[in-house]
Amino acid sequence: MFILVNLKAYPCDPIEVATAARDVAEASGARIAVSPQAADLARVAETGAETWAQHVSPNEHGSHTGSTLAEAAADNGAEGTLVNHSEKRLKLADIDGSVRAAERAGLETIVCGNNPAQIGAAAALGPDAVAVEPPALIGGDVSVATADPGIVEDAVAAAEAVDDDVDLFCGAGVSTGEDVAAAGDLGAAGVLLASGVAKADDPEAVLEDLVSGL
Amino acid sequence: MFILVNLKAYPCDPIEVATAARDVAEASGARIAVSPQAADLARVAETGAETWAQHVSPNEHGSHTGSTLAEAAADNGAEGTLVNHSEKRLKLADIDGSVRAAERAGLETIVCGNNPAQIGAAAALGPDAVAVEPPALIGGDVSVATADPGIVEDAVAAAEAVDDDVDLFCGAGVSTGEDVAAAGDLGAAGVLLASGVAKADDPEAVLEDLVSGL
Amino acid sequence: MFILVNLKAYPCDPIEVATAARDVAEASGARIAVSPQAADLARVAETGAETWAQHVSPNEHGSHTGSTLAEAAADNGAEGTLVNHSEKRLKLADIDGSVRAAERAGLETIVCGNNPAQIGAAAALGPDAVAVEPPALIGGDVSVATADPGIVEDAVAAAEAVDDDVDLFCGAGVSTGEDVAAAGDLGAAGVLLASGVAKADDPEAVLEDLVSGL
Amino acid sequence: MFILVNLKAYPCDPIEVATAARDVAEASGARIAVSPQAADLARVAETGAETWAQHVSPNEHGSHTGSTLAEAAADNGAEGTLVNHSEKRLKLADIDGSVRAAERAGLETIVCGNNPAQIGAAAALGPDAVAVEPPALIGGDVSVATADPGIVEDAVAAAEAVDDDVDLFCGAGVSTGEDVAAAGDLGAAGVLLASGVAKADDPEAVLEDLVSGL
């Protein structure tokens, strides 16, 4: 199981979370990555934590202002990128472009969608993984461990129907080690978390709990 | 073969083209539809020609200003709608929403994409048809009848790999009856045209040529 | 005072509201217009009511799919258009383009903004009028007649500081004749309404109340 | 005169250009800043060159993925930001939001527009400066020193008519020291450059020429 912590634009200290992620990953052997704002990529990567971008532009080098090229993310230490997060919805052609750009720059990709149809579409674009963010689980009060298992299983099935090489991540409803284990049991290869870690008083303790059942 | 004429925002008389489409469809038995701007839907539908919207909103009834609901298109005579045309690229979640909205309003759907990966993604969203607009054919100087047949065949294969019930339209490179026949031979169920008909001095003559080989 | 009723994408009968607007305008001498979805413009204009578009494209005639040109709105009976409504926010360059397009097609323009700074910016683009939609008044529970008068007065001042020929409309907080009068007293040349009329059981009665104090 | 070099998404070495900018600024006393992609801000700022963002989000801290907050830009060394560059056009409300966000984070702001009307609108939003990017000068073949002086003078007048405290930058048509001087003579407080410096074989030599007439 791969645990990816999206720092969004939270008022957290990205270095503190990244340091905790690095330490828990090293101690547990679990794969944990941190995804900060583009401007923080270099400083986060310097901690030694696995670092992911939250988004990369579909563009190639050229006259583009205000974008983050996949190459710029990689040059500053990113090893992968989210694409089409529910807070950064992209045009279909741009999801395609961003996945191609990430491949070109050597970044892994996780493309998000919020129902099985969109997950199937995302899988058709050939990313490394897709992440389902079911509206029923967004917001954090419902746990994937107790929710209707069909929500995740249907997304796994939709992805596999299109491309059985693509991994599925559970993008919502995960806040404890029990949830991580439940997501894995439903067929997920990883989970996306955000405020549960990024806004925690003690991110390291939360991460230790998350990997406890692996 | 279904021939869909996109009037875009051309300075043509939509009623003249619609009347020609109706007459040629009746005389030939071919299926021909005309897709005007939203504001012209009602007047075009009144001609008796099959009428399609160029786009419908992913929204349901509610507080949305400046959109065209699928219901409003249907109420004004539309029988189908294009979605995600290359000049009206949508977010993946909105393509999904527009296809669902069209279904709800009883409209047929053709979702556009410009390469096999995007066509596979479009097919995963469950529209009635997908249309490939290969960049190599956009602009009109290269004909589908003489271009690399792989351009269309790969799109047909990408759509079928995801959903073998979805039809494929050829969205570029068609201007003559020979092109329509060639597209059909490559596996297309229909073609999209635009300026070749809409900006013609004699739209009826062009349409007669287009259906001549069916 | 000009009363503009935005029908948004409400599940109302646009013809019923337009007929009521026409009748109350004729009986009272007040200026009342109805702004339906683009697809409904022609049918609404046929009632004889003054008809406005909710949005027009910044584009000129050409290869644009899924847009509503100012010319198409005018051809179908529109006499004016809203621009940059809070539910259809546009890029600055596109507000400029839409105002220019509307001028070209002979449409009046009201550009919306939601604070004095944006109202000043909107006025700098040379529309016929600007409409302030103060967040404090959106939603309908607070009336312009009882709210802080500064909300409207500051917008009037911001518009006049840039261009003292531009009219200011009050775009929220109006649901009764008393509110219309209060908006006028604060310097507004008109008001925008939506659900209060469009979703009323008896739109004609609501409109009669709105014009009662003029 | 302030010289701001936009590195866009060019395949240049941002550190090399920043080092040249720092050295020429120190040697000449001229104010020169470099504006890299968000991911490169920290490394560019470490050179000691004045560093600007190409764009900042209108958002505050919170659940926003894939954006660059003004605070994140400032934390990584930015001292100012471009807003609404012609390659990153924003909605009017978002220009307002980005200028407010930049103020909050202590960043200077230059808001771009491409004609006098848009420059007036930009000035109404209260940035530190506005930059006119006249379409006639974009592309680089026409120099501001030889073009119709009215292009810049009209923009200066439009900005001053709205707010006589706002500075005007010339955002196109500048590639030599003569152009910098000409822009200053027309009333500009600074200039924006891009490929002329960023893609030069010897950025330092180009910068030395640019400041030679100051």
PDB file of N, CA, C and O in Angstrom, chain B residues 113-115 131-139 144 151-152 155 169-173:
ATOM      1  N   GLY B 113     -13.065  13.563 -29.285  1.00  0.00           N
ATOM      2  CA  GLY B 113     -11.712  13.437 -28.744  1.00  0.00           C
ATOM      3  C   GLY B 113     -10.755  13.504 -29.911  1.00  0.00           C
ATOM      4  O   GLY B 113     -11.180  13.355 -31.060  1.00  0.00           O
ATOM      5  N   ASN B 114      -9.454  13.733 -29.638  1.00  0.00           N
ATOM      6  CA  ASN B 114      -8.615  13.830 -30.831  1.00  0.00           C
ATOM      7  C   ASN B 114      -7.482  12.832 -30.962  1.00  0.00           C
ATOM      8  O   ASN B 114      -6.587  13.030 -31.785  1.00  0.00           O
ATOM      9  N   ASN B 115      -7.572  11.758 -30.207  1.00  0.00           N
ATOM     10  CA  ASN B 115      -6.643  10.656 -30.463  1.00  0.00           C
ATOM     11  C   ASN B 115      -7.245   9.392 -29.849  1.00  0.00           C
ATOM     12  O   ASN B 115      -8.247   9.464 -29.117  1.00  0.00           O
ATOM     13  N   ALA B 131     -16.547  10.739 -31.466  1.00  0.00           N
ATOM     14  CA  ALA B 131     -16.066  11.251 -32.753  1.00  0.00           C
ATOM     15  C   ALA B 131     -14.599  11.587 -32.628  1.00  0.00           C
ATOM     16  O   ALA B 131     -14.209  12.326 -31.722  1.00  0.00           O
ATOM     17  N   VAL B 132     -13.809  11.037 -33.520  1.00  0.00           N
ATOM     18  CA  VAL B 132     -12.384  11.344 -33.490  1.00  0.00           C
ATOM     19  C   VAL B 132     -12.109  12.498 -34.449  1.00  0.00           C
ATOM     20  O   VAL B 132     -12.577  12.514 -35.583  1.00  0.00           O
ATOM     21  N   GLU B 133     -11.402  13.498 -33.913  1.00  0.00           N
ATOM     22  CA  GLU B 133     -11.011  14.655 -34.718  1.00  0.00           C
ATOM     23  C   GLU B 133      -9.489  14.643 -34.790  1.00  0.00           C
ATOM     24  O   GLU B 133      -8.834  15.359 -34.046  1.00  0.00           O
ATOM     25  N   PRO B 134      -8.921  13.822 -35.656  1.00  0.00           N
ATOM     26  CA  PRO B 134      -7.457  13.701 -35.671  1.00  0.00           C
ATOM     27  C   PRO B 134      -6.821  15.024 -36.100  1.00  0.00           C
ATOM     28  O   PRO B 134      -7.208  15.590 -37.126  1.00  0.00           O
ATOM     29  N   PRO B 135      -5.864  15.529 -35.299  1.00  0.00           N
ATOM     30  CA  PRO B 135      -5.206  16.786 -35.669  1.00  0.00           C
ATOM     31  C   PRO B 135      -4.693  16.770 -37.104  1.00  0.00           C
ATOM     32  O   PRO B 135      -4.726  17.786 -37.785  1.00  0.00           O
ATOM     33  N   ALA B 136      -4.262  15.596 -37.587  1.00  0.00           N
ATOM     34  CA  ALA B 136      -3.717  15.523 -38.948  1.00  0.00           C
ATOM     35  C   ALA B 136      -4.777  15.814 -40.005  1.00  0.00           C
ATOM     36  O   ALA B 136      -4.452  16.151 -41.141  1.00  0.00           O
ATOM     37  N   LEU B 137      -6.048  15.682 -39.632  1.00  0.00           N
ATOM     38  CA  LEU B 137      -7.112  15.890 -40.624  1.00  0.00           C
ATOM     39  C   LEU B 137      -7.850  17.214 -40.430  1.00  0.00           C
ATOM     40  O   LEU B 137      -8.585  17.649 -41.312  1.00  0.00           O
ATOM     41  N   ILE B 138      -7.668  17.847 -39.256  1.00  0.00           N
ATOM     42  CA  ILE B 138      -8.369  19.108 -39.022  1.00  0.00           C
ATOM     43  C   ILE B 138      -7.789  20.186 -39.926  1.00  0.00           C
ATOM     44  O   ILE B 138      -6.591  20.270 -40.128  1.00  0.00           O
ATOM     45  N   GLY B 139      -8.650  21.002 -40.464  1.00  0.00           N
ATOM     46  CA  GLY B 139      -8.187  22.064 -41.347  1.00  0.00           C
ATOM     47  C   GLY B 139      -8.640  21.816 -42.765  1.00  0.00           C
ATOM     48  O   GLY B 139      -8.838  22.729 -43.541  1.00  0.00           O
ATOM     49  N   VAL B 144      -9.931  11.992 -45.445  1.00  0.00           N
ATOM     50  CA  VAL B 144      -9.890  10.693 -44.794  1.00  0.00           C
ATOM     51  C   VAL B 144      -9.756   9.573 -45.829  1.00  0.00           C
ATOM     52  O   VAL B 144      -9.274   8.483 -45.518  1.00  0.00           O
ATOM     53  N   ILE B 151      -5.421   6.135 -38.817  1.00  0.00           N
ATOM     54  CA  ILE B 151      -5.929   7.211 -37.963  1.00  0.00           C
ATOM     55  C   ILE B 151      -7.349   6.910 -37.498  1.00  0.00           C
ATOM     56  O   ILE B 151      -7.689   7.094 -36.333  1.00  0.00           O
ATOM     57  N   VAL B 152      -8.171   6.439 -38.423  1.00  0.00           N
ATOM     58  CA  VAL B 152      -9.554   6.127 -38.057  1.00  0.00           C
ATOM     59  C   VAL B 152      -9.647   4.727 -37.443  1.00  0.00           C
ATOM     60  O   VAL B 152     -10.333   4.514 -36.444  1.00  0.00           O
ATOM     61  N   ALA B 155      -8.819   4.591 -33.819  1.00  0.00           N
ATOM     62  CA  ALA B 155      -9.867   5.168 -32.973  1.00  0.00           C
ATOM     63  C   ALA B 155     -11.032   4.190 -32.835  1.00  0.00           C
ATOM     64  O   ALA B 155     -11.601   4.035 -31.749  1.00  0.00           O
ATOM     65  N   PHE B 169     -17.624   8.168 -34.961  1.00  0.00           N
ATOM     66  CA  PHE B 169     -17.794   9.123 -36.052  1.00  0.00           C
ATOM     67  C   PHE B 169     -16.420   9.648 -36.455  1.00  0.00           C
ATOM     68  O   PHE B 169     -15.521   9.761 -35.624  1.00  0.00           O
ATOM     69  N   CYS B 170     -16.302   9.978 -37.724  1.00  0.00           N
ATOM     70  CA  CYS B 170     -15.083  10.610 -38.210  1.00  0.00           C
ATOM     71  C   CYS B 170     -15.336  12.114 -38.221  1.00  0.00           C
ATOM     72  O   CYS B 170     -16.241  12.592 -38.924  1.00  0.00           O
ATOM     73  N   GLY B 171     -14.555  12.850 -37.416  1.00  0.00           N
ATOM     74  CA  GLY B 171     -14.863  14.252 -37.174  1.00  0.00           C
ATOM     75  C   GLY B 171     -14.056  15.233 -37.994  1.00  0.00           C
ATOM     76  O   GLY B 171     -14.145  16.439 -37.770  1.00  0.00           O
ATOM     77  N   ALA B 172     -13.284  14.763 -38.951  1.00  0.00           N
ATOM     78  CA  ALA B 172     -12.491  15.689 -39.760  1.00  0.00           C
ATOM     79  C   ALA B 172     -12.065  14.969 -41.025  1.00  0.00           C
ATOM     80  O   ALA B 172     -12.072  13.736 -41.086  1.00  0.00           O
ATOM     81  N   GLY B 173     -11.711  15.727 -42.037  1.00  0.00           N
ATOM     82  CA  GLY B 173     -11.188  15.137 -43.263  1.00  0.00           C
ATOM     83  C   GLY B 173     -12.258  14.664 -44.228  1.00  0.00           C
ATOM     84  O   GLY B 173     -11.966  13.911 -45.155  1.00  0.00           O
TER      85      GLY B 173
END
